[in-house]
Each structure stands twice: as C-alpha cells, then as structure tokens.
Coordinates of C-alpha atoms and ligand atoms in Angstrom, one line a residue:
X947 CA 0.0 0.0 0.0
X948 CA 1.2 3.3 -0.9
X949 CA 0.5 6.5 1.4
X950 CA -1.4 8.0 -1.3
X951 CA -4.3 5.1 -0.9
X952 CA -3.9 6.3 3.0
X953 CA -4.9 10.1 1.5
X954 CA -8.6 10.0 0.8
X955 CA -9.9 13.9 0.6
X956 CA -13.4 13.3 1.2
X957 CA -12.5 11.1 4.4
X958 CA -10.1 10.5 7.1
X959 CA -9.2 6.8 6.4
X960 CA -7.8 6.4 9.9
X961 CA -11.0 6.8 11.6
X962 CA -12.1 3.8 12.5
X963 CA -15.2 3.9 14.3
X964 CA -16.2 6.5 11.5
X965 CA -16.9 9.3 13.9
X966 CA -16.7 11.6 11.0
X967 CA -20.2 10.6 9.8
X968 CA -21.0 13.4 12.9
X969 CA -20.0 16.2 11.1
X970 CA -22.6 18.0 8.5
X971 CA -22.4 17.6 5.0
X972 CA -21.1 21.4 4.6
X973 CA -18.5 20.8 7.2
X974 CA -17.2 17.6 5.9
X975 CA -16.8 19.5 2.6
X976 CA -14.5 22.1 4.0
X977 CA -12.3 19.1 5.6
X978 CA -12.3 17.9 2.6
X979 CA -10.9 21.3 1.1
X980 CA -8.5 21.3 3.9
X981 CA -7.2 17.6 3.6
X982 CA -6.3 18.8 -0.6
X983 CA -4.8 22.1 0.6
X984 CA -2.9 20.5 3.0
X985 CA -1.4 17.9 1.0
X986 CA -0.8 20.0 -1.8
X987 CA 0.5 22.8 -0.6
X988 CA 1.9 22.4 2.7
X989 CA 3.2 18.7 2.9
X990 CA 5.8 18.7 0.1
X991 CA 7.6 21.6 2.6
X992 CA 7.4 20.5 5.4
X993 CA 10.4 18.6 6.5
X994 CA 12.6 20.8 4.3
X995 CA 11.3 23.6 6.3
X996 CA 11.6 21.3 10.0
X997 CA 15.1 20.6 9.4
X998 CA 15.9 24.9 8.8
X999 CA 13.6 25.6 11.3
X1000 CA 12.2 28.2 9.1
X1001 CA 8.2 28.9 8.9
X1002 CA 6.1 29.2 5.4
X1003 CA 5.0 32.3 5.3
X1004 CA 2.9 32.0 2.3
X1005 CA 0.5 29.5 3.6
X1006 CA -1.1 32.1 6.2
X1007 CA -3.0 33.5 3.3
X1008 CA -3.8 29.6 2.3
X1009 CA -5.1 29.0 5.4
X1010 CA -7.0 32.3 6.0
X1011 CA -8.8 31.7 2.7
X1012 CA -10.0 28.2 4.2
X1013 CA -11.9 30.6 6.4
X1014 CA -9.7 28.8 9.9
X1015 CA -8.9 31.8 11.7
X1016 CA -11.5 33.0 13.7
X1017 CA -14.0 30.1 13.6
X1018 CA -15.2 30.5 17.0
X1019 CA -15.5 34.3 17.2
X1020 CA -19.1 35.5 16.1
X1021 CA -18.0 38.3 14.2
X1022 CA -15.6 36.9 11.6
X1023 CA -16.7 33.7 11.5
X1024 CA -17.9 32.7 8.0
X1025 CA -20.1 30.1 8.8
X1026 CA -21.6 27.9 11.9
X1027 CA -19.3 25.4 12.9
X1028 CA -19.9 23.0 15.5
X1029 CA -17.1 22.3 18.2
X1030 CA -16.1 18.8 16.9
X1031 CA -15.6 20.3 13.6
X1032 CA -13.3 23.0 15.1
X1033 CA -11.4 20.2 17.2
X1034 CA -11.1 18.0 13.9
X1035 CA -9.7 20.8 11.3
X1036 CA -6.7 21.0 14.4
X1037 CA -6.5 16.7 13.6
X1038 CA -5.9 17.1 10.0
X1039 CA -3.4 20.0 10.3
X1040 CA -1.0 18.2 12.6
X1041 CA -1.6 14.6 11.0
X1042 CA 0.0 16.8 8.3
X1043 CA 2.0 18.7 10.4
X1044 CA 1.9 19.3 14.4
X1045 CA 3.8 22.4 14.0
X1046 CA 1.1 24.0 11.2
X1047 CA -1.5 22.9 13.7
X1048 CA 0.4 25.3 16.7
X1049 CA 0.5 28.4 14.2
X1050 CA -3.1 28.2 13.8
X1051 CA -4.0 27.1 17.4
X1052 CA -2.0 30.4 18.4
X1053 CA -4.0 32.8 15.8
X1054 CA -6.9 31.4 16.1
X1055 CA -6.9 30.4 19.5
X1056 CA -5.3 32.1 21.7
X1057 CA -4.5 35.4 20.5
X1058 CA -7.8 35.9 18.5
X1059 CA -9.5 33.9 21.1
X1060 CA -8.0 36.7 23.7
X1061 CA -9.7 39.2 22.0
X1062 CA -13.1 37.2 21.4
X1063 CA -13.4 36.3 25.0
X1064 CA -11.7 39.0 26.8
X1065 CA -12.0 42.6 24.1
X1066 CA -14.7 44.5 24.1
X1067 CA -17.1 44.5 20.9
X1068 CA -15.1 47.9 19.9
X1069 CA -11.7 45.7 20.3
X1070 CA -13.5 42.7 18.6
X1071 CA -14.2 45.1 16.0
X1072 CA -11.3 46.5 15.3
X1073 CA -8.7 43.2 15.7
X1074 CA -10.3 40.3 14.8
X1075 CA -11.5 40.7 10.9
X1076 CA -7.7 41.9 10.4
X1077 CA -6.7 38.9 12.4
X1078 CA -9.2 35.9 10.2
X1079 CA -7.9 37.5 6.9
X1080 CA -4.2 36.6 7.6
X1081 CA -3.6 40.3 7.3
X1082 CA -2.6 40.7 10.9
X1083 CA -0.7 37.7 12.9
X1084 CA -1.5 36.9 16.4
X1085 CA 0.9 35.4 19.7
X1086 CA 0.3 34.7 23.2
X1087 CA 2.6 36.1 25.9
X1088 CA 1.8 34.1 29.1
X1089 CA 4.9 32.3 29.9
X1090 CA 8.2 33.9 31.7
X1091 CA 11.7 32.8 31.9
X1092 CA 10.2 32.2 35.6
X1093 CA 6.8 31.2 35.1
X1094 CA 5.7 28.5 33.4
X1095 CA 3.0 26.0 34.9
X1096 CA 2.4 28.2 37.8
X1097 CA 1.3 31.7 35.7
X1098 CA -2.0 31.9 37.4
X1099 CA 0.0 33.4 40.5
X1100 CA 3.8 33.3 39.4
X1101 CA 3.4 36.2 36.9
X1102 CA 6.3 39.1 37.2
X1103 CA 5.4 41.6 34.0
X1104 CA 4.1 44.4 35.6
X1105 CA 1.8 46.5 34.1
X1106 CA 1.7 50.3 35.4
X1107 CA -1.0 52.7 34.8
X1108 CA 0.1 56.3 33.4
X1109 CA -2.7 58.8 32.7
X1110 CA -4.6 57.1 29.6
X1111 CA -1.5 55.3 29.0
X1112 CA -0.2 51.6 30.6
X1113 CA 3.3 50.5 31.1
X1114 CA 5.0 47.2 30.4
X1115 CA 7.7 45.9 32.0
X1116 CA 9.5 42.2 32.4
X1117 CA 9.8 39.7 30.1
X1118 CA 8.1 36.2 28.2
X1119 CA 9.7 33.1 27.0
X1120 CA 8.1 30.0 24.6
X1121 CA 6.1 32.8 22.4
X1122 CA 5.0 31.1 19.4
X1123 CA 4.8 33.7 15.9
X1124 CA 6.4 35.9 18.2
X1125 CA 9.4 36.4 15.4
X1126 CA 6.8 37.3 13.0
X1127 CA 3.8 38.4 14.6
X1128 CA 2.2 42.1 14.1
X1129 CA 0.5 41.8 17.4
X1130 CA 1.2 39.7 20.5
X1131 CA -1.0 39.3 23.9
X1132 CA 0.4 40.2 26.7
X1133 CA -0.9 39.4 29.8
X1134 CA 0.9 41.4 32.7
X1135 CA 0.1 42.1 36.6
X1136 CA -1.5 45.4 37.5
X1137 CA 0.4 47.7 40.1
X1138 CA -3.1 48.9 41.2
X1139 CA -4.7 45.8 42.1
X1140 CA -2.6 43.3 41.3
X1141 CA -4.6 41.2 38.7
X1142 CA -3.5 40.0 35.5
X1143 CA -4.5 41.8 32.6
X1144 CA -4.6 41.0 28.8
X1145 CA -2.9 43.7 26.5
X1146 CA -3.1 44.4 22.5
X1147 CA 0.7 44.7 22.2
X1148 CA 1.6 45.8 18.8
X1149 CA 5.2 44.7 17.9
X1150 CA 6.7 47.4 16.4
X1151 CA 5.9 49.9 19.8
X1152 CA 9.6 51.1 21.0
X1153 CA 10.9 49.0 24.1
X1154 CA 9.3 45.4 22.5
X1155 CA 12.1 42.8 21.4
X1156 CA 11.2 39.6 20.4
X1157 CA 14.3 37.0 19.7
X1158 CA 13.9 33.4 18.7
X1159 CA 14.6 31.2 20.8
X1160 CA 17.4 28.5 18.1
X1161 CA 18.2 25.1 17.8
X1162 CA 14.8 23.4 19.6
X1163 CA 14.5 20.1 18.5
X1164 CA 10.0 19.6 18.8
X1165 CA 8.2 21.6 16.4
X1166 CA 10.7 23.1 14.8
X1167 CA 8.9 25.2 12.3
X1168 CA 7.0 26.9 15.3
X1169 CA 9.1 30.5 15.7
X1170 CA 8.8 30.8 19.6
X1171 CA 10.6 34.0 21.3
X1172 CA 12.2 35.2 24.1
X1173 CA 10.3 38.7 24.3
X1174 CA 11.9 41.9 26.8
X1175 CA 9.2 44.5 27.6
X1176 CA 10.7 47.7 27.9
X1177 CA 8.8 50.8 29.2
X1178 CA 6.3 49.9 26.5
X1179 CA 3.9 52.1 26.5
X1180 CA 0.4 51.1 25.1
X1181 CA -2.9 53.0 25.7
X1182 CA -5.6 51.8 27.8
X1183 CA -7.4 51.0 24.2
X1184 CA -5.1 48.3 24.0
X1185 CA -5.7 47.0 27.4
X1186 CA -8.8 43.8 26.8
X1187 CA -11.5 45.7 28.2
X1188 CA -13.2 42.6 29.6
X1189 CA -10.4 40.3 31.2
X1190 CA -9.6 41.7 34.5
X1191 CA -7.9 38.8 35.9
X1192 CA -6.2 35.2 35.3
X1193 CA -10.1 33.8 35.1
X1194 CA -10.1 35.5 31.4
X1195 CA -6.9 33.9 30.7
X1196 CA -8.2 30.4 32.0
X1197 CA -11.1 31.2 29.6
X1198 CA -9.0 31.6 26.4
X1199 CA -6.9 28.4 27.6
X1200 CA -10.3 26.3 28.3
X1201 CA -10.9 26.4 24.9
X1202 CA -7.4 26.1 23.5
X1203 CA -6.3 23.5 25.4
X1204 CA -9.1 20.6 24.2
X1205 CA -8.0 21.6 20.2
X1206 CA -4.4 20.5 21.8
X1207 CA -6.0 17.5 22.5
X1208 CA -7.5 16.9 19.1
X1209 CA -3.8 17.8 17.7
X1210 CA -1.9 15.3 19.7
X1211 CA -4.3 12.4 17.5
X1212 CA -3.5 14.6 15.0
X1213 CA 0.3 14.0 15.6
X1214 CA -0.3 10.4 16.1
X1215 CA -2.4 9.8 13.0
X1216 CA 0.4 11.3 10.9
X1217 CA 2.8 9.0 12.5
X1218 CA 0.5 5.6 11.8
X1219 CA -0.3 6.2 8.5
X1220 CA 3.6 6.6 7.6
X1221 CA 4.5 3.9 9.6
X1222 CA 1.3 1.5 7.9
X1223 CA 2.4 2.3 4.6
X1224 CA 6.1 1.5 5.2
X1225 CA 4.8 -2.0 6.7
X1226 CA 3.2 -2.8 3.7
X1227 CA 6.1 -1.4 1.0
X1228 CA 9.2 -2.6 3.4
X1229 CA 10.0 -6.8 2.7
X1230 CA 11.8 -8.7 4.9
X1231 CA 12.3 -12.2 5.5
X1232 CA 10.4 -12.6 2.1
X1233 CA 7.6 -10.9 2.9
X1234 CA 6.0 -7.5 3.7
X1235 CA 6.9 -6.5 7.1
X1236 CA 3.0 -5.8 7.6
X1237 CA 2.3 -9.9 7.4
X1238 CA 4.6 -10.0 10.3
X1239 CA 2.3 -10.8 13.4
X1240 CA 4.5 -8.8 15.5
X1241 CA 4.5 -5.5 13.4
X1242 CA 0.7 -5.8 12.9
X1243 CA 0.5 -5.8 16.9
X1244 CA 2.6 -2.4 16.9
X1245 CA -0.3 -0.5 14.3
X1246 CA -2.9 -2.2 15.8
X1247 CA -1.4 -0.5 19.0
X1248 CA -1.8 2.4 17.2
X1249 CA -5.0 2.4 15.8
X1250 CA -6.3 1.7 19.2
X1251 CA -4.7 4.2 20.7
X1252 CA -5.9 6.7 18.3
X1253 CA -9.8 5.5 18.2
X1254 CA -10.0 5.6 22.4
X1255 CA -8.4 9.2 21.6
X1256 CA -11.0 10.2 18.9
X1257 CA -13.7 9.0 21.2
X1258 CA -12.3 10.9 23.8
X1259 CA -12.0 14.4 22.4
X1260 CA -15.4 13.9 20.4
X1261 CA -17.5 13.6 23.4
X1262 CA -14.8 16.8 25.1
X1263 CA -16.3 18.9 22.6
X1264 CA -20.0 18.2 22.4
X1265 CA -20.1 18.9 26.0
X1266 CA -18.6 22.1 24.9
X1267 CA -21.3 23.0 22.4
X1268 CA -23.9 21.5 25.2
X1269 CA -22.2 23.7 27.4
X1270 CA -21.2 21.6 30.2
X1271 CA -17.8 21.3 29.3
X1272 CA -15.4 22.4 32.7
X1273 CA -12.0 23.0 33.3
X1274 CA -11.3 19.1 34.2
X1275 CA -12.7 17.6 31.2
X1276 CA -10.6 19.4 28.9
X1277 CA -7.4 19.0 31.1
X1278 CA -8.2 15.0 31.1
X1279 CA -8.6 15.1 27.2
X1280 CA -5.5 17.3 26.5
X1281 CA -3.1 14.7 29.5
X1282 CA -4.9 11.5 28.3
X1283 CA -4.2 12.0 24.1
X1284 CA -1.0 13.4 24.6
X1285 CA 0.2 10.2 27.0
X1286 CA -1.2 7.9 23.9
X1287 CA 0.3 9.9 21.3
X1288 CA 3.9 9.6 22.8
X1289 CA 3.1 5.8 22.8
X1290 CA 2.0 5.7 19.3
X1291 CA 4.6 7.8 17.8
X1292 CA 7.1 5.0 19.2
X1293 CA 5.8 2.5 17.9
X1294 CA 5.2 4.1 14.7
X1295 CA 8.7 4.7 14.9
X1296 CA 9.4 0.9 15.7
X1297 CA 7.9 -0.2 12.9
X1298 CA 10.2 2.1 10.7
X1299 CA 13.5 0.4 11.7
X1300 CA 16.1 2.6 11.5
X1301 CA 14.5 4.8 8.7
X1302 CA 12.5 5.8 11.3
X1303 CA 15.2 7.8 12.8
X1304 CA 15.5 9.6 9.4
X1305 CA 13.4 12.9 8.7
X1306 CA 12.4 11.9 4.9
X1307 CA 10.9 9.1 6.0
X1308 CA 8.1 11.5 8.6
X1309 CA 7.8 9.4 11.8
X1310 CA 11.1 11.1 12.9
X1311 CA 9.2 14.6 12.7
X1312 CA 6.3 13.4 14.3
X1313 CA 8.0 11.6 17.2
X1314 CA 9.8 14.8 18.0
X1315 CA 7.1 16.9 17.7
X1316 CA 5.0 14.6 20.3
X1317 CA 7.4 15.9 22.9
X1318 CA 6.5 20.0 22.4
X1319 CA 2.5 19.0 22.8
X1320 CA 2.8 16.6 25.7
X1321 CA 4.1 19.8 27.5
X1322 CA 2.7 22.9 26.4
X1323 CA -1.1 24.8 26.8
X1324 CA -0.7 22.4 30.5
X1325 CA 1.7 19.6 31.4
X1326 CA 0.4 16.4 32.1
X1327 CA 1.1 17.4 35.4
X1328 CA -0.4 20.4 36.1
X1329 CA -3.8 18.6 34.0
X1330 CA -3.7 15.8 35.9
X1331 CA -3.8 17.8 39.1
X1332 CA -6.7 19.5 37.6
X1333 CA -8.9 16.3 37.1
X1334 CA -7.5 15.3 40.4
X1335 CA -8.8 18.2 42.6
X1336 CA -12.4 18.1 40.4
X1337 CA -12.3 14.0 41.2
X1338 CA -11.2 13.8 44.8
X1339 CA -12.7 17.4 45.8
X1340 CA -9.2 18.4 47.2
X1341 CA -6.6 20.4 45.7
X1342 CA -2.9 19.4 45.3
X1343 CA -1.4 22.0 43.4
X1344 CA 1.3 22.7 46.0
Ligands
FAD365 C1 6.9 24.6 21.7 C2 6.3 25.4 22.7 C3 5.4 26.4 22.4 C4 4.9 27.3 23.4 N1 4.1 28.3 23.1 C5 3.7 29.2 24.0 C6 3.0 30.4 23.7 O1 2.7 30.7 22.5 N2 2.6 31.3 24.7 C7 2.9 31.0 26.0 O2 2.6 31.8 26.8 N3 3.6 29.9 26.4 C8 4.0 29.0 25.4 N4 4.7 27.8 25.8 C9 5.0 27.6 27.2 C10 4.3 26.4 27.8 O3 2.9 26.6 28.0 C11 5.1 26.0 29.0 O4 6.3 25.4 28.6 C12 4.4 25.0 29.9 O5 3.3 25.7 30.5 C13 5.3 24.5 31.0 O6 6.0 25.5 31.6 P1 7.6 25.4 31.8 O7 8.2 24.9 30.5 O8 8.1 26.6 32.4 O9 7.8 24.1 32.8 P2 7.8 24.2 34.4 O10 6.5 24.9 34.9 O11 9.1 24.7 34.9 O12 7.6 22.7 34.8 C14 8.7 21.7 34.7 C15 8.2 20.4 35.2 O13 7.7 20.5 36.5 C16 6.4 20.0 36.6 N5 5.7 20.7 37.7 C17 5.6 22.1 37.8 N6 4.9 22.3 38.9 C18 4.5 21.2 39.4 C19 3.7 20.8 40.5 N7 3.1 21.7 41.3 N8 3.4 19.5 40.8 C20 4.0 18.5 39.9 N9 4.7 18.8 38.9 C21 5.0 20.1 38.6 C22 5.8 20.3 35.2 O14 4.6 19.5 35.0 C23 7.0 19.9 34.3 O15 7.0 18.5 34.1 C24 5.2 27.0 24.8 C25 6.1 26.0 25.1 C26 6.6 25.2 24.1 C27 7.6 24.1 24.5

C-alpha cells in the first residue's frame, strides 16, 4: 500500500469507528478542502522547512482563505461550525503537520480567542476581521523565563498605569509567531490591584524585542521568542477591556487547550499512516513487514490508541457546544491524548527500523514533535492535578 491510498480527501481513512459521519455535509466539505490544501500545498515543505527551522509564510494566506482563523469568534466567522468540527480541522493539520497545527491554534486560538473572550465589541471590532484574513498575525505572551506551569499566580510583568497610558515591563519566554507576529498578547500584573491583565501589544511599539529562541529540537517550524518588555507604553485602548484577571486567561486556555488534545491524535495519525504504509512497501524475510504478526500488533497498538483518543476528544467537545464542558474535562482530554500519542509515535517509529530515525521518511518529525505538545497549553502534570482536585474534591497543586 502506498501513502497515497492512506490520503482519501473526502474522508479520514484512519478513523475507525467513523466518527466523522457526525459532522454536517457542509463541514465535511471544507475538511475535505482542507485535507487537498494541505497535502498539496503544505506537505511537500514541510520537512525541508523542519530541518531549517524556518516557517512558510505563504501559507497564512492559504489558510485564512480556508476561512480557519476565527471560527469560534461570532463576528468573523464565515459560517456555523460545530465544536467537533473545530477540534477535527486542528486533527488534520497536525496529521499533516503538528507544528502547522500550533500556528493556527495560536492565531486562532489564543491570540484571537484573547480578544473574542476578553475585548470589548469595539476591540473585537477593530482586531479580529484583520486577524481571520491573515492580514494581521496573532501570539500569546503568558509564559516567563520564571513562570511557566504556575502563571495563574507566578506572573512578574508588571503593568503600570500612566494617565490614559499603561506600562509594560518584564519579560516572556516560549512565544509562538512571536518572530513574526504584528500583534502579540500580553498578559501582565496590574500595580493597582494586582490582577493579571490582557494587552493588545503591537510589535513594532519602542521597548518590545522579540528574539527566537534556536536550535529546539520539537516543532521546529514553530518561531517561539524570548520577548523583553521595555517601558512599552500602550494605551488603555489596548488593554482587553473585559479580562480583568487570570479567570479571562483560563477562559482563552479552556478552549485552547481541548484543540491541543485533538492535535496530539493529529500528531499520532500522521505517525501511523507513515509507519502503515512503510509495513506494507518494506520486505523482509520474504515478505512485507506488515504480514509479520508482530508489526501488525505495533499498528494495531496504534489504531487503538488513536480511536480511544478520537472518542475521547469527540464527546470533550460536544459537552462544549452543550455547554457543560469544565475546566477538568478538557485538562483530562488534553493529558490523556497526549500520553497515547507519545506511545503511538514509538511505535510508529518501531515499525520504521532505522528509517525511522531519518526525517524523509516522517515518523522522525512526528516523534519529535509529540514531545512539544505533551508539555505545552498544561503539562500532564499540572492537568492531571486539575482532574484530580475536580475528582477527589481536594486540591494538590502545591
Ligand atoms: C513549543 C512550545 C510552544 C509554546 N508556546 C507558548 C505560547 O505561544 N505562549 C505562551 O505563553 N507559552 C507557550 N509555551 C509555554 C508552555 O505553556 C510551558 O512550557 C508550559 O506551561 C510548562 O511550563 P515550563 O516549560 O516553564 O515548565 P515548568 O513549569 O518549569 O515545569 C517543569 C516540570 O515540573 C512539573 N511541575 C511544575 N509544577 C508542578 C507541581 N506543582 N506538581 C507537579 N509537577 C509540577 C511540570 O509538569 C513539568 O514537568 C510553549 C512551550 C513550548 C515548548
């Protein structure tokens, strides 16, 4: 079997259970669109542009004019789309590439999502059409050299108020687009009251430096930063007029964080499918690897792995369209896919033999890749402790 009879555009042929049959006609069409885009226009690249570490600019337009950015913001969206559908276009960008999937899950997600859950319809207004038509790009400046998993309290950017004017000092590590992007969020502490509050950064303003962070070895083609703040000066227009404190930014990371969970099968789907059409194409002993009982364990390993997954985050995001989705059953989606992707991707990667190892091949990519999603939008740890404290009614954060 070759991977192109793995590459159906009008279905995802590793979908077992056929969950996909609960999507509308209209949204299975634009997957559809998306699946052709992607493997036309962004695969071919991809592990030329993973090995450089270089991002490809042009597809930002591509994907903009798939209508992705924005989807769950009223005001730009183009059409209704139901949470499932949301969670699956993240799937199909990281089975084609995890690192594609992060770009949009930071424009889409958290910085427009910023702005839709925490701007004002003025600020919604102004930001977010710019934003869906690729015109404007989007990062997330939450993390600090200092502060990573504990940000809800750990938070040292201080913002100062001036007249009509606020202040930004301190500093922001792990920015992804930051290299590139026309606007970052930054969320910083108030000197007044000491809350954390979101701010509409723009990254030319004097005092802003953003420098990539080099040689990281998971998602490569993600530009993350190391950003200094300055004395930059931004005016209380640019200050999200409706997130005034760290239960806004939970907000935006809610609904981030369970399209995390959809990438990481995603990430593992990408990492099968390579790996199943190697087993059937590689001969040893006489014989296709794949008619060796022990290599069909390892993808059947896989394709269990990725269907409990599926199942998983298809029932996370209902509940978010039925509106009973909470904190803890995202944070068990996002810890549970991304502990089964790690295991898939090695034994994707088993199957491979040593061309495994090798980038041309994909599995290497993907099993890299796994490592950057296990950890970021919330450790395992810090999600597990989240479904722990909702399970056991007491908090172990400390
Ligand atoms: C590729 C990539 C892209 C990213 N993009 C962004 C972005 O766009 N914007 C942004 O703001 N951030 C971004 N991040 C940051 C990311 O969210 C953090 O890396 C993540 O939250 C973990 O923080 P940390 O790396 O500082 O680890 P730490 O918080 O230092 O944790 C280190 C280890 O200690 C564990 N640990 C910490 N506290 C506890 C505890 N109480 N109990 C048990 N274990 C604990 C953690 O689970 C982890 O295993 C990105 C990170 C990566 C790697």
């Amino acid at each position: 079997m070759s991977s192109a009879t793995l590459t159906s555009f009008t279905s995802l042929v590793s979908d077992f259970y056929g969950y996909e049959d609960l999507l509308s006609d209209r949204e299975k069409g634009v997957l559809a669109d998306l699946r052709r885009y992607l493997e036309t226009e962004v695969k071919p690249g991809v592990n030329r542009h993973w090995a450089d570490a270089t991002f490809p600019h042009e597809i930002v337009k591509g994907l903009a004019g798939l209508g992705l950015f924005g989807m769950p913001w009223e005001e730009t969206r183009p059409f209704e789309n139901s949470a499932v559908f949301r969670g699956w276009v993240a799937l199909e960008l990281a089975r084609v590439d995890a690192s594609v999937a992060t770009f949009v899950g930071v424009q889409n997600g958290l910085a427009m999502g910023s702005i839709g859950v925490g701007g004002s319809p003025e600020q919604r207004a102004e930001w977010l059409p710019r934003m869906a038509s690729g015109d404007l790009v989007g990062a997330f400046g939450l993390t600090e050299p200092l502060s990573g998993s504990d940000s809800a309290q750990g938070l040292r950017t201080i913002a100062t108020r001036d007249g009509d004017d606020w202040v930004l000092n301190g500093s922001k590590r792990w920015i992804g687009n930051a290299t590139f992007s026309d606007i970052t969020i930054i969320w910083a502490k108030s000197a007044e009251d000491g809350q954390v509050k979101g701010f509409i950064v723009p990254t030319d303003t004097e005092g802003y430096t953003a420098t990539k962070i080099e040689d990281k070895q998971s998602l490569r083609i993600v530009q993350n930063a190391d950003i200094t703040l300055e004395n930059v000066r931004v005016p209380e227009s640019h200050r999200l007029q409706q997130a005034d404190s760290f239960r806004s930014t939970a907000a935006v990371l809610r609904l981030t964080r369970a399209e995390v969970a959809w990438a990481a099968v995603g990430n593992s789907i990408g990492a099968y499918e390579a790996a199943l059409a190697y087993a059937n194409e590689r001969v040893q002993f006489g014989k296709p690897i794949a008619k060796h009982q022990l290599i069909q364990d390892l993808l059947v390993k896989c394709i269990g792995n990725i269907t409990a997954s599926i199942g998983m985050v298809v029932r996370c995001s209902q509940m978010l369209d039925e509106g009973t989705q909470r904190d803890e059953h995202a944070s068990l989606a996002k810890a549970f896919t991304t502990a089964r992707m790690r295991e898939t991707v090695g034994y994707a990667r088993e199957v491979m033999g040593g061309n495994g190892i090798v980038l041309d091949y994909d599995v290497a990519r993907f099993f890299a890749d796994a490592e950057a999603l296990y950890s970021y939008e919330g450790t395992r740890e810090m999600n597990t402790l989240i479904v722990g404290r909702s399970i056991t009614g007491q908090a172990a954060f400390v």
